[in-house]
Every structure is written in C-alpha cells, then in structure tokens.
Coordinates of C-alpha atoms in Angstrom, one line a residue:
Chain A
M1 CA 8.7 31.0 -24.7
K2 CA 5.9 28.5 -25.2
I3 CA 4.8 27.1 -21.9
A4 CA 2.3 24.3 -21.2
V5 CA 0.6 23.4 -18.0
L6 CA -1.0 20.0 -17.7
M7 CA -4.0 20.6 -15.5
K8 CA -6.6 18.2 -14.1
Q9 CA -9.9 18.9 -12.3
V10 CA -10.4 16.8 -9.3
P11 CA -12.9 16.5 -6.4
D12 CA -12.2 19.0 -3.6
S13 CA -10.4 17.2 -0.8
E14 CA -13.3 17.8 1.6
S15 CA -15.6 15.9 -0.7
R16 CA -17.2 12.8 0.7
I17 CA -16.8 10.3 -2.1
K18 CA -19.9 8.1 -2.9
L19 CA -19.7 5.1 -5.1
S20 CA -22.3 3.7 -7.5
D21 CA -24.1 0.6 -6.4
D22 CA -22.0 -1.6 -8.6
G23 CA -18.8 -0.1 -7.3
R24 CA -17.6 0.7 -10.8
S25 CA -17.9 4.5 -10.7
V26 CA -18.0 7.5 -8.5
D27 CA -21.3 9.2 -7.9
E28 CA -20.5 12.7 -9.0
S29 CA -23.6 14.3 -7.4
G30 CA -22.6 16.6 -4.6
I31 CA -18.9 16.8 -5.5
K32 CA -17.2 20.2 -5.5
W33 CA -14.8 20.2 -8.4
V34 CA -11.5 22.2 -8.1
M35 CA -8.2 22.6 -9.9
N36 CA -5.8 19.8 -8.6
P37 CA -3.9 21.6 -5.8
Y38 CA -0.5 20.6 -7.2
D39 CA -1.5 22.0 -10.5
E40 CA -2.0 25.4 -9.0
Y41 CA 1.8 25.4 -8.3
A42 CA 2.4 24.5 -11.8
V43 CA 0.2 27.3 -13.2
E44 CA 1.8 29.8 -10.9
E45 CA 5.3 28.9 -11.9
A46 CA 4.4 29.2 -15.5
L47 CA 3.0 32.6 -14.8
R48 CA 6.1 33.7 -13.0
L49 CA 8.2 32.5 -16.0
K50 CA 6.0 34.4 -18.4
D51 CA 6.1 37.5 -16.2
R52 CA 9.9 37.3 -16.4
I53 CA 10.6 36.5 -20.0
G54 CA 7.3 36.7 -21.8
G55 CA 5.7 34.1 -23.9
E56 CA 2.4 32.1 -24.1
I57 CA 0.9 29.8 -21.5
V58 CA -1.4 27.0 -22.7
I59 CA -3.5 25.0 -20.2
V60 CA -3.8 21.4 -21.5
T61 CA -6.4 19.3 -19.8
A62 CA -7.8 15.8 -20.6
G63 CA -11.2 15.8 -19.1
P64 CA -14.9 16.2 -19.4
A65 CA -16.9 19.4 -20.0
R66 CA -17.0 20.5 -16.4
A67 CA -13.2 20.8 -16.4
V68 CA -13.6 24.0 -18.4
D69 CA -14.4 25.7 -15.1
S70 CA -11.0 24.9 -13.7
M71 CA -9.3 25.8 -17.0
R72 CA -11.1 29.2 -16.8
Q73 CA -9.5 29.6 -13.3
A74 CA -6.1 29.1 -14.7
L75 CA -6.9 31.6 -17.5
A76 CA -8.1 34.0 -15.0
M77 CA -4.8 33.7 -13.1
G78 CA -3.1 34.7 -16.4
A79 CA -2.7 31.8 -18.7
D80 CA -3.4 32.6 -22.4
R81 CA -5.5 29.9 -23.8
G82 CA -6.5 26.2 -23.3
I83 CA -6.9 23.0 -25.0
R84 CA -9.3 20.4 -23.6
I85 CA -9.2 16.9 -24.8
D86 CA -12.7 15.6 -24.3
C87 CA -12.5 12.1 -22.9
D88 CA -16.2 11.5 -22.1
P89 CA -17.5 8.9 -21.6
M90 CA -14.3 7.0 -21.5
N91 CA -12.4 6.4 -18.3
L92 CA -8.8 6.6 -19.4
D93 CA -5.8 5.1 -17.5
S94 CA -2.5 6.9 -16.9
Y95 CA -1.0 5.4 -20.1
L96 CA -3.7 6.6 -22.5
T97 CA -4.0 10.0 -20.7
A98 CA -0.2 10.5 -21.1
K99 CA -0.4 9.5 -24.7
I100 CA -3.1 11.9 -25.7
L101 CA -1.6 14.8 -23.8
A102 CA 1.8 14.1 -25.4
D103 CA 0.3 14.1 -28.8
V104 CA -1.2 17.5 -28.2
C105 CA 2.0 18.8 -26.7
R106 CA 4.0 17.5 -29.6
D107 CA 1.9 19.3 -32.1
E108 CA 2.1 22.6 -30.2
S109 CA 5.9 22.5 -29.9
F110 CA 6.2 23.7 -26.4
D111 CA 9.5 24.7 -24.8
I112 CA 8.6 23.6 -21.3
I113 CA 5.8 21.8 -19.6
F114 CA 4.8 22.2 -15.9
A115 CA 2.4 19.8 -14.2
G116 CA 1.5 19.1 -10.7
K117 CA 3.5 16.1 -9.3
Q118 CA 0.3 14.1 -8.8
A119 CA -3.5 14.4 -9.0
I120 CA -5.2 14.1 -5.6
D121 CA -8.0 11.9 -7.0
D122 CA -6.1 8.9 -8.4
D123 CA -2.8 9.7 -6.6
C124 CA -0.8 8.1 -9.4
G125 CA 1.7 10.9 -10.4
Q126 CA 2.5 9.1 -13.6
V127 CA 0.9 11.0 -16.4
H128 CA 3.3 13.9 -16.7
I129 CA 6.2 11.5 -16.5
G130 CA 4.7 9.4 -19.2
C131 CA 4.4 12.5 -21.4
A132 CA 8.0 13.3 -20.9
A133 CA 9.0 9.7 -21.9
L134 CA 6.8 9.8 -25.0
L135 CA 8.1 13.2 -26.1
G136 CA 11.6 12.0 -25.5
W137 CA 12.2 14.8 -23.0
P138 CA 13.9 14.6 -19.6
H139 CA 11.6 15.1 -16.5
V140 CA 12.3 16.1 -13.0
T141 CA 9.7 15.5 -10.3
P142 CA 8.9 16.7 -7.6
I143 CA 10.5 20.1 -7.8
E144 CA 10.5 22.7 -5.0
K145 CA 12.5 25.4 -6.8
F146 CA 12.8 26.4 -10.4
E147 CA 15.1 28.7 -12.2
L148 CA 15.6 29.4 -15.9
K149 CA 19.2 30.7 -16.5
D150 CA 19.9 33.8 -18.6
D151 CA 20.6 31.7 -21.7
N152 CA 16.9 30.9 -21.6
V153 CA 17.7 27.2 -22.3
T154 CA 19.3 26.0 -19.1
V155 CA 17.0 25.0 -16.3
R156 CA 18.1 24.5 -12.6
V157 CA 15.7 22.9 -10.2
T158 CA 15.6 21.5 -6.7
R159 CA 14.2 18.0 -6.6
A160 CA 12.8 16.9 -3.2
A161 CA 14.2 13.3 -2.8
A162 CA 13.5 11.3 0.3
A163 CA 14.4 12.1 3.9
G164 CA 15.0 15.9 3.4
V165 CA 17.6 15.3 0.8
K166 CA 17.5 17.9 -2.0
E167 CA 19.0 17.2 -5.5
I168 CA 20.1 20.2 -7.6
V169 CA 19.3 19.1 -11.2
E170 CA 20.3 20.9 -14.4
S171 CA 19.0 20.4 -17.8
Q172 CA 18.5 22.1 -21.2
L173 CA 15.0 22.7 -22.4
P174 CA 12.7 21.1 -23.4
I175 CA 11.7 19.4 -20.1
V176 CA 8.7 18.3 -18.1
L177 CA 8.6 19.5 -14.5
G178 CA 6.4 18.0 -11.7
C179 CA 5.6 20.6 -9.2
E180 CA 5.6 20.1 -5.4
K181 CA 4.0 22.1 -2.6
G182 CA 6.4 24.8 -1.5
L183 CA 7.5 25.7 -5.1
N184 CA 5.6 29.0 -4.8
E185 CA 2.4 30.7 -3.5
P186 CA -0.2 30.6 -6.2
R187 CA -1.8 33.9 -7.0
Y188 CA -5.5 34.6 -6.7
A189 CA -7.3 35.5 -10.0
S190 CA -8.1 39.2 -10.0
L191 CA -11.5 40.4 -11.0
P192 CA -10.2 41.8 -14.4
G193 CA -8.4 38.5 -14.9
I194 CA -11.7 36.6 -14.3
M195 CA -13.4 38.9 -16.8
K196 CA -10.7 38.4 -19.4
A197 CA -10.7 34.7 -19.0
K198 CA -14.3 34.4 -20.3
S199 CA -13.1 35.3 -23.8
K200 CA -9.8 33.4 -23.9
Q201 CA -9.9 30.5 -26.4
I202 CA -10.3 26.9 -25.2
R203 CA -10.0 24.5 -28.1
E204 CA -11.7 21.1 -27.8
I205 CA -10.3 17.9 -29.3
K206 CA -12.0 14.5 -29.1
A207 CA -9.9 11.9 -27.3
N208 CA -10.8 9.1 -29.7
T209 CA -9.1 11.0 -32.6
L210 CA -5.9 10.8 -30.6
I211 CA -6.3 7.3 -29.1
G212 CA -6.8 5.5 -32.4
S213 CA -6.5 1.8 -31.9
E214 CA -4.6 2.1 -28.6
S215 CA -6.0 0.5 -25.5
K216 CA -5.8 0.9 -21.7
R217 CA -3.0 -0.9 -20.0
I218 CA -4.7 -1.2 -16.6
D219 CA -8.3 -2.5 -16.1
A220 CA -9.9 -0.6 -13.3
R221 CA -12.5 -3.0 -12.0
T222 CA -14.4 -2.2 -8.8
M223 CA -13.9 0.2 -5.9
Q224 CA -15.0 0.1 -2.4
L225 CA -15.0 2.6 0.4
A226 CA -12.0 2.3 2.7
P227 CA -12.8 1.2 6.3
E228 CA -13.5 4.2 8.4
R229 CA -11.7 4.7 11.6
S230 CA -14.0 5.2 14.6
S231 CA -13.2 6.8 17.9
G232 CA -11.6 4.7 20.5
R233 CA -11.0 5.5 24.2
M234 CA -10.6 8.7 25.9
I235 CA -8.1 8.4 28.8
A236 CA -9.0 10.7 31.6
G237 CA -7.2 12.1 34.6
T238 CA -4.4 14.4 35.3
A239 CA -1.3 14.4 33.0
D240 CA 0.5 11.9 35.3
V241 CA -2.4 9.6 35.5
A242 CA -3.2 9.7 31.8
V243 CA 0.3 9.2 30.8
A244 CA 0.7 6.2 33.1
E245 CA -2.5 4.7 31.7
L246 CA -1.5 5.2 28.1
I247 CA 1.9 3.6 28.6
K248 CA 0.3 0.7 30.3
I249 CA -2.1 0.2 27.4
L250 CA 0.6 0.5 24.8
R251 CA 2.9 -1.9 26.6
D252 CA 0.5 -4.4 27.9
E253 CA -2.6 -4.4 25.8
M254 CA -1.3 -3.4 22.4
K255 CA 2.3 -4.7 22.9
I256 CA 3.2 -1.9 20.7
I257 CA 6.2 -0.7 22.7
Chain B
M1 CA 8.0 -19.7 -15.4
T2 CA 7.1 -16.3 -14.0
K3 CA 10.2 -14.0 -13.8
I4 CA 9.9 -11.2 -11.2
L5 CA 12.4 -8.3 -11.0
I6 CA 12.3 -6.0 -7.9
V7 CA 14.1 -2.7 -7.7
A8 CA 16.1 -2.8 -4.5
E9 CA 17.0 0.5 -2.8
H10 CA 19.8 1.0 -0.5
D11 CA 21.9 3.7 1.3
N12 CA 25.5 3.0 0.2
G13 CA 25.1 -0.7 0.4
K14 CA 22.7 -0.9 3.3
L15 CA 19.3 -2.3 2.1
K16 CA 16.3 -0.3 2.7
K17 CA 13.8 -2.1 5.0
Y18 CA 11.0 -1.6 2.5
S19 CA 13.1 -3.3 -0.2
A20 CA 13.3 -6.4 2.1
E21 CA 9.6 -6.2 2.5
L22 CA 9.2 -6.0 -1.3
A23 CA 11.5 -9.1 -1.7
S24 CA 9.3 -10.9 0.8
L25 CA 6.1 -10.0 -1.1
A26 CA 7.6 -11.0 -4.4
A27 CA 8.9 -14.3 -3.0
G28 CA 5.4 -15.0 -1.7
L29 CA 4.0 -14.3 -5.2
I30 CA 6.2 -16.9 -6.9
D31 CA 5.9 -19.4 -4.1
G32 CA 6.1 -22.8 -5.7
G33 CA 7.5 -21.7 -9.0
G34 CA 9.1 -18.7 -10.7
A35 CA 12.3 -16.8 -10.4
L36 CA 13.0 -13.8 -8.3
A37 CA 15.7 -11.3 -9.2
A38 CA 16.6 -7.9 -8.1
I39 CA 18.3 -4.8 -9.5
A40 CA 20.4 -2.4 -7.3
I41 CA 21.9 0.7 -8.7
G42 CA 24.7 3.0 -7.3
D43 CA 27.6 2.9 -5.0
G44 CA 27.7 -0.2 -2.9
A45 CA 24.8 -1.9 -4.6
A46 CA 26.5 -5.3 -4.6
A47 CA 26.6 -5.3 -0.8
V48 CA 22.8 -6.0 -0.6
A49 CA 23.1 -9.4 -2.1
G50 CA 23.4 -11.1 1.3
E51 CA 20.2 -9.4 2.8
L52 CA 18.2 -9.9 -0.4
G53 CA 19.1 -13.6 -0.5
K54 CA 17.6 -14.1 3.0
Y55 CA 14.2 -13.0 1.6
G56 CA 14.4 -15.3 -1.4
V57 CA 16.1 -13.2 -4.1
T58 CA 18.3 -15.6 -6.1
K59 CA 20.0 -13.2 -8.5
L60 CA 21.0 -9.6 -8.0
F61 CA 21.9 -7.4 -11.0
V62 CA 24.2 -4.6 -10.1
A63 CA 24.9 -1.4 -11.8
E64 CA 27.7 0.4 -9.9
G65 CA 29.6 2.8 -12.1
S66 CA 30.8 6.3 -11.1
D67 CA 28.3 7.7 -13.6
L68 CA 25.5 6.2 -11.4
K69 CA 26.5 7.8 -8.2
R70 CA 23.6 10.2 -8.3
Y71 CA 20.0 9.5 -9.2
S72 CA 18.8 10.2 -12.7
A73 CA 15.2 9.4 -13.8
E74 CA 16.4 8.9 -17.4
V75 CA 19.3 6.8 -16.6
Y76 CA 17.8 4.6 -14.0
S77 CA 14.6 3.9 -15.9
K78 CA 16.7 3.1 -19.0
I79 CA 18.8 0.6 -17.1
L80 CA 15.6 -1.0 -15.7
C81 CA 14.0 -1.1 -19.1
D82 CA 17.0 -2.7 -20.7
L83 CA 17.2 -5.3 -18.0
I84 CA 13.4 -6.1 -18.3
S85 CA 14.0 -6.7 -22.0
S86 CA 17.2 -8.7 -21.8
E87 CA 15.9 -10.9 -19.0
A88 CA 12.4 -11.3 -20.4
I89 CA 11.0 -10.2 -17.1
D90 CA 7.3 -10.7 -16.6
I91 CA 6.7 -8.7 -13.5
A92 CA 8.7 -5.6 -12.3
L93 CA 8.0 -4.2 -8.8
S94 CA 9.4 -1.4 -6.8
T95 CA 8.4 0.3 -3.5
S96 CA 6.3 3.5 -4.1
S97 CA 9.2 5.5 -2.7
V98 CA 10.0 8.9 -4.2
M99 CA 12.7 7.1 -6.4
G100 CA 10.6 4.1 -7.1
R101 CA 7.5 5.9 -8.3
D102 CA 9.7 8.1 -10.4
M103 CA 11.7 5.6 -12.4
M104 CA 8.9 3.1 -12.6
A105 CA 6.5 5.6 -14.2
R106 CA 9.1 6.5 -16.8
A107 CA 10.1 2.8 -17.4
A108 CA 6.5 1.8 -17.8
M109 CA 5.8 4.4 -20.5
I110 CA 9.0 3.4 -22.3
K111 CA 7.9 -0.2 -22.3
G112 CA 4.4 0.8 -23.3
V113 CA 2.8 -0.9 -20.3
G114 CA 0.8 0.1 -17.3
C115 CA 2.1 0.5 -13.7
A116 CA -0.2 0.2 -10.7
V117 CA 0.9 2.8 -8.1
D118 CA 1.2 2.5 -4.3
C119 CA -0.4 -1.0 -4.1
I120 CA -1.5 -2.2 -0.6
D121 CA -2.2 -5.7 -2.0
L122 CA -1.0 -7.7 -4.9
S123 CA -2.2 -11.2 -5.8
F124 CA -2.5 -13.5 -8.8
D125 CA -5.6 -14.3 -10.8
G126 CA -4.2 -16.9 -12.9
A127 CA -1.1 -15.4 -14.5
V128 CA -2.4 -11.8 -14.2
L129 CA -1.8 -9.5 -11.2
I130 CA -4.7 -8.0 -9.3
A131 CA -3.8 -4.9 -7.3
K132 CA -5.6 -3.0 -4.6
R133 CA -4.7 0.6 -4.2
P134 CA -5.9 3.6 -2.3
I135 CA -7.3 6.6 -4.2
F136 CA -9.1 9.8 -3.2
G137 CA -6.6 10.3 -0.4
G138 CA -7.3 6.9 0.9
K139 CA -11.0 7.2 1.1
V140 CA -11.6 4.6 -1.6
I141 CA -9.8 1.4 -2.5
A142 CA -9.6 0.6 -6.2
N143 CA -9.2 -3.0 -7.5
L144 CA -7.2 -3.2 -10.7
K145 CA -6.2 -5.8 -13.2
L146 CA -2.8 -5.4 -14.8
T147 CA -3.5 -6.3 -18.4
S148 CA -0.2 -5.6 -20.2
Q149 CA 2.4 -8.2 -21.3
I150 CA 4.8 -6.9 -18.7
Q151 CA 3.1 -6.2 -15.4
M152 CA 4.5 -3.3 -13.3
A153 CA 3.6 -2.0 -9.9
T154 CA 4.9 0.0 -7.0
V155 CA 4.0 -1.1 -3.5
R156 CA 3.5 0.9 -0.3
S157 CA 6.1 0.4 2.4
N158 CA 5.4 -0.9 5.9
I159 CA 2.7 -3.3 4.9
Y160 CA 4.2 -6.5 3.9
P161 CA 5.9 -8.5 6.6
L162 CA 9.4 -9.7 6.3
K163 CA 9.7 -13.4 5.7
I164 CA 13.1 -15.0 5.9
K165 CA 13.2 -17.7 3.2
S166 CA 16.8 -18.9 2.8
D167 CA 20.4 -18.5 3.9
V168 CA 21.8 -18.4 0.4
V169 CA 23.3 -15.1 -0.7
A170 CA 21.8 -13.9 -4.1
E171 CA 24.2 -14.4 -7.1
V172 CA 25.6 -11.1 -8.1
V173 CA 25.7 -10.3 -11.8
K174 CA 27.4 -7.1 -12.8
L175 CA 25.3 -5.3 -15.5
S176 CA 27.0 -3.8 -18.4
Y177 CA 24.7 -0.9 -18.9
S178 CA 24.4 2.1 -21.1
I179 CA 23.3 5.5 -19.9
G180 CA 22.0 6.6 -23.1
E181 CA 21.4 10.2 -23.6
S182 CA 20.6 11.8 -20.3
R183 CA 19.9 15.4 -20.3
A184 CA 18.9 16.2 -16.8
V185 CA 21.9 15.8 -14.6
T186 CA 22.1 16.0 -10.8
R187 CA 24.8 18.5 -10.1
D188 CA 24.7 18.4 -6.3
V189 CA 23.0 16.7 -3.4
V190 CA 22.2 18.7 -0.2
C191 CA 21.1 17.0 3.0
T192 CA 18.8 19.5 4.8
D193 CA 17.9 17.2 7.7
I194 CA 20.9 15.1 8.7
G195 CA 20.0 11.8 10.1
M196 CA 16.3 12.1 9.1
K197 CA 14.6 8.9 8.0
D198 CA 11.9 9.6 5.5
I199 CA 8.6 9.5 7.5
S200 CA 6.9 7.4 4.9
E201 CA 9.2 4.6 6.0
A202 CA 8.8 5.2 9.7
D203 CA 7.1 2.7 12.0
R204 CA 6.6 5.2 14.8
I205 CA 5.7 8.8 14.3
V206 CA 5.2 11.7 16.7
A207 CA 3.4 14.5 14.7
G208 CA 2.7 18.0 15.7
G209 CA 0.1 20.6 14.5
R210 CA -0.5 24.2 14.8
G211 CA -0.8 23.7 18.5
M212 CA 3.0 23.3 18.7
G213 CA 3.1 27.1 18.5
S214 CA 6.6 27.5 17.2
K215 CA 9.7 25.8 15.7
D216 CA 11.1 25.3 19.2
G217 CA 7.8 23.7 20.2
F218 CA 8.7 20.8 18.0
N219 CA 11.7 20.0 20.1
I220 CA 9.6 18.1 22.7
L221 CA 8.1 16.0 19.8
K222 CA 11.7 15.2 18.6
E223 CA 12.5 14.1 22.1
L224 CA 9.6 11.7 22.2
A225 CA 10.4 10.5 18.7
D226 CA 14.0 9.8 19.7
A227 CA 12.9 8.1 22.9
I228 CA 10.8 5.6 21.0
G229 CA 13.0 5.3 17.9
G230 CA 10.5 7.2 15.7
S231 CA 10.3 10.1 13.3
V232 CA 8.7 13.5 13.6
G233 CA 5.7 14.4 11.4
A234 CA 3.6 17.5 11.0
S235 CA 0.3 18.8 9.8
R236 CA 0.0 21.2 7.0
S237 CA -0.8 24.1 9.4
A238 CA 2.5 23.6 11.2
V239 CA 4.4 23.5 8.0
D240 CA 2.7 26.6 6.6
A241 CA 3.3 28.4 9.8
G242 CA 7.0 27.7 9.3
Y243 CA 7.5 25.5 12.4
I244 CA 9.0 22.6 10.4
S245 CA 9.9 21.8 6.8
H246 CA 7.6 20.3 4.3
D247 CA 9.5 17.0 4.3
H248 CA 7.8 16.2 7.6
Q249 CA 4.3 17.0 6.4
V250 CA 1.8 14.2 6.6
G251 CA -1.4 14.4 4.5
Q252 CA -2.9 15.0 1.2
T253 CA -0.3 17.6 0.1
G254 CA 2.4 15.8 2.2
K255 CA 3.4 12.3 2.6
T256 CA 1.4 9.1 3.3
V257 CA 2.6 7.2 6.3
N258 CA 1.7 3.8 7.7
P259 CA 3.3 3.4 11.1
S260 CA 2.4 1.0 13.9
I261 CA 1.9 4.1 16.1
Y262 CA 1.1 7.6 15.3
F263 CA 1.0 10.4 18.0
A264 CA -1.1 13.3 16.8
C265 CA -0.1 16.3 19.1
G266 CA -2.0 19.5 18.8
I267 CA -3.4 18.4 15.5
S268 CA -7.1 19.1 14.8
G269 CA -7.7 16.2 12.5
A270 CA -8.6 17.7 9.2
I271 CA -9.6 15.3 6.4
Q272 CA -6.6 16.2 4.4
H273 CA -4.3 15.2 7.3
L274 CA -6.2 12.0 7.9
A275 CA -5.6 11.1 4.3
G276 CA -1.9 10.8 5.1
M277 CA -2.1 8.7 8.2
R278 CA -5.5 6.9 8.3
T279 CA -3.9 3.4 8.0
S280 CA -1.7 3.8 11.1
K281 CA -2.3 0.8 13.3
I282 CA -2.7 2.9 16.4
I283 CA -3.5 6.6 16.6
V284 CA -3.0 8.4 19.9
A285 CA -4.4 11.9 20.0
I286 CA -3.3 14.6 22.5
N287 CA -5.1 17.9 22.2
K288 CA -6.4 20.6 24.6
D289 CA -9.6 20.8 22.6
P290 CA -12.0 18.0 23.6
E291 CA -14.0 18.8 20.4
A292 CA -11.1 18.2 18.0
T293 CA -12.1 16.0 15.1
I294 CA -9.0 13.9 15.6
F295 CA -10.6 12.3 18.7
S296 CA -13.2 10.7 16.6
K297 CA -10.5 8.9 14.6
A298 CA -8.0 8.1 17.3
D299 CA -7.7 4.8 19.2
Y300 CA -6.7 6.7 22.3
G301 CA -7.2 10.3 23.3
I302 CA -6.0 12.5 26.0
V303 CA -7.4 16.0 26.5
G304 CA -4.8 18.1 28.0
D305 CA -1.8 20.3 27.6
L306 CA 0.6 18.6 25.2
F307 CA 3.5 20.6 26.6
E308 CA 2.9 18.9 29.9
I309 CA 1.9 15.5 28.6
V310 CA 4.5 14.9 25.9
P311 CA 7.6 15.4 28.1
K312 CA 6.0 13.0 30.7
L313 CA 5.5 10.5 28.0
T314 CA 9.1 10.8 26.9
E315 CA 10.3 10.4 30.4
S316 CA 8.1 7.3 30.9
F317 CA 9.2 5.7 27.6
R318 CA 12.9 6.4 28.4
R319 CA 12.5 4.6 31.7
L320 CA 10.6 1.8 30.2
L321 CA 12.9 1.2 27.3
S322 CA 16.0 1.3 29.6
E323 CA 14.6 -1.6 31.7

C-alpha cells in the first residue's frame, strides 16, 4: 500500500511569537520548530497501517529547508522517504499549498493520505481537504478511529462531529483522512530508527515549478500581537467569604449572572 | 448588488444560535443594499425560515431529502457550490463549526477560491472583504484581504451580537439538488454524551484540570455548570488522565471557546490551554496553588480547595437564580 502523510513543521506551542516591525512577518529567531502535533497522529496511523499490511510511507511537506528536521523525525519513526516542496521565499496560502501538495500526490499515485486535522500555526485546517477536492477523492476529518477492512480497499473511520457526536463513516480508497488527537499514541523514534533516517531519501521539488501561473487567493497583509490578559483580583478569605464576594462581583459589578 | 449566502445550521429544525449570529453579521455587512440568503440542509431545514427572517435573511434555500439525513462533506459542499453558482453568490459565509469548516474548505477548493477561517471580524474595504483571524493559537491576529471573485469565510461563534431586523419570515425555496458521486458515507451516528452542547458554542463554561483528581471529581463541575446553564470543559491533563472525554478539551489540541465566563478549576494555566480560552470575557480561577500561572491571566482568583469552593458556588448560584 502506498501511503502519504502530509506533514508541516510549525513553531513549538510554547514559543513566544515575535513579529517584524512592519507586522508583515514572524521573527523566526528563537523559535523552536517541531512537527505539527496533529501530524504526529497522522504519521503514527500510517506506521500502524504499514506494520499491519506492508507498503511504503512517504512524508510530503511543503516548507523551507528547516522542515527537513521534522521530516527526518517522521523517517526516524519509520516512514520510508520524503518529498519536500521548497516554497522559500514565498508565503503560500492554503489554496496554493493544497494545489502543490495535490500535484505531488497525484504523480505518486498514493492509495491513502493521512494528515493532521490542522496546523497549530495558522489553525486553518483546509490544506488536506483542498488536496482531497483537487484529487477528486473523498475526505473525512477529524477522525478518532481508523480501520482498513480485510479487503484492503474499504475504510471505516469515526469522525468527531460536534457535541460528543461520533459519525461512523465508510469509504473505498483512495481517501484523505484528517487526524484528531485521540486517534493513537505516537511512538518515539528509536535510536536505530534515528540512525537509519539519516540515509533515507528526501527529494526536493521547487514550488514554482508546480505553481505555474496560479496565484494566491488570500492576501495576508499585516499581523499584530493579540492583547495579553493581565492578572486581575485575588479574592481572599475563607471559602464562604470568598464565594460570597465572588457572587457579589459577578452579579453586581459584572452583571454576568 | 452584493449577494451573500450563509450556511445555517440546525438541530432538526431548531436554528443554532451561532447561525443567528452569522445572519446578524451578514445583515450588517449588506446594510443599505444587497441580498441575504441562507441555505439549510437536512431534516427540518425549512423550519428555520422564521428565525432567520428575524435576523434579516430574505430567502432560505432548503435541501431536505432523505439522502441528506446524515452529513457528508462531499454532498454538502457540492450542494453549496452548485447554489453559489446558480445564484451568482458573491460572498459565502458559515460559522467555523466542525461542519462549517469542513464543508466550506472543500467548497472553496472546488470553486477555486480562498476561504478565511475562524474570523473574529469581517468588514468591507470597497467591495472586498477584510478579515481578522487569530493564528498561533490566538497569540497573533492576522489581517487578510479576500481577493477571489467569490469571497468565502467561516466566522467564530459567540462574537457577533444578535440583531433583530424584521418580522418577515424568509421565503423558502426548495432546492432541487444532486448528490453527485459521494464515496464516503456516514453509516451510523452515535451520541456519546447525551444532551451535551458543544463547548465551542457555550456562553458559560466550568472547566477542570488535573486537580479534579478523577472522573467523579468532575461531577461537582457538572453541578456548577448545570446551575448556571453552562457546559463542562477540561484541560489536556484531565483528558489525558482519562477523567473526561476529548470532546470537552479546551486548548491548542482541543477546542477554542469564547464564553462570557470561564471557571478554571484546578487548572494550572499552560500556554496551550490559554490558547483555547484566552478570549473569554471573564476568567475565574480556583486553585490551591497560589503560584499557578492561571492566576496571572484570570480576572478573579481564589486560592483554596476547589472541592470546598465549587459546591459552595453551586449552592449560591442555585439560590440566586431561583430568586
């Protein structure tokens, strides 16, 4: 089975984000880069599928040179090879990112594509869905459970809809699946895995060979830091006293309740 | 004349509050000219015409066949795309709900346009929409310009106020639609938390962290939530410890919420948790650790035993609200 995992490298969630003076870009100095947390579930599910029925896992990433580090992490976990679409110095939107990833995936003739349900930097969650649409494949996102039936073409997933409702969805391959937390527990790369990863192939493609004359659909202009919350008032006293004071504040001052 | 189409969500004919908010937002955008229509899909869809009319929707397109009983990304996005084409829609909006984000992302790609996700502000710059949206887990606000022919966006719930505009019921137009070729089919729907409202829609949230100690520990939070008509949330630690399901998780790998009041009980206040609730109007923190980070972000803090404090709060609210 030929399996793809769409993977993005993002700033670690602890990172303090600093912006350039003109607010047009992020100051990358001091940022710790990691594999998008949701993509870890995607890599792990691909590995479990390969462990079960065999095949090849290709990590497909649209990103700058530093993204190779996170790709190596996926390779160290057990993926077989990678394809990096070098986008530098362009800042692509979801539309173009989906397009170039779909182009690569189409050429590779994958049977199934796993992706994290969204990247924690831009929080869009659209690229993997856009890929599915462009490939003419169904997609299901976000999934908490995945099963490939014994016929090796029927897929059964549990989609987390709103309010604790779970949808059991079935489809034939090929399909794109957006992975949610809870799908699995991602494995740690072993030392032998890390060593092997160093010599696994990562092919590089330039984004502009895929973009052609297409253009962005959304113009990202400026950014600003969101207002920080500051600490308010500590309410002292015994439990009874504090509770009474809080209720009074919420009712009288805040008119919240 | 600008034509806006909103995706109205409903529970068997009962309009979602966030869809009413969306209608109010859209009505505000076309104020003084333009047409506002809505599309509702699934059983009971036509019943939302009255509610939507109040907020300024003049036409409600309805797709109600038995083949639409269950959600399908391919089917719903196709119906949306076909309607956008046939009605020459300029702007398509939905809430950034689980369903909204899913079908809009696919629809946008099919139409070859961009979609701004989870917007907290939308305004016109001439005929073009300018959107503000949170990124990096809410640490940064991005300003975007929607440059495609058809402009699409999903908007966050619990931000836009409801504005009653009229008393005219929206005209209902039954859509003749085609499902097209849909390969992923929903075979079954299981409700794991009966009566649960999605916390991303909740206006009042009582959330618990590792400090709750157990599954049962969350019972006192449920009682407080019930007393104030709110929902129960949780930190990642509590979910990972198995105290409560992931559907209640607030934070970077959980849900983003925007309530009027957020009680953070036994929650330390990790950055990733903050990412999910930092826009709450009021944050009340209850924690036995005076050094907990949460206190530096909360409007009101009580250092103490939450197992003593929370039940007392519940009792007080019950008394207050019964007056």
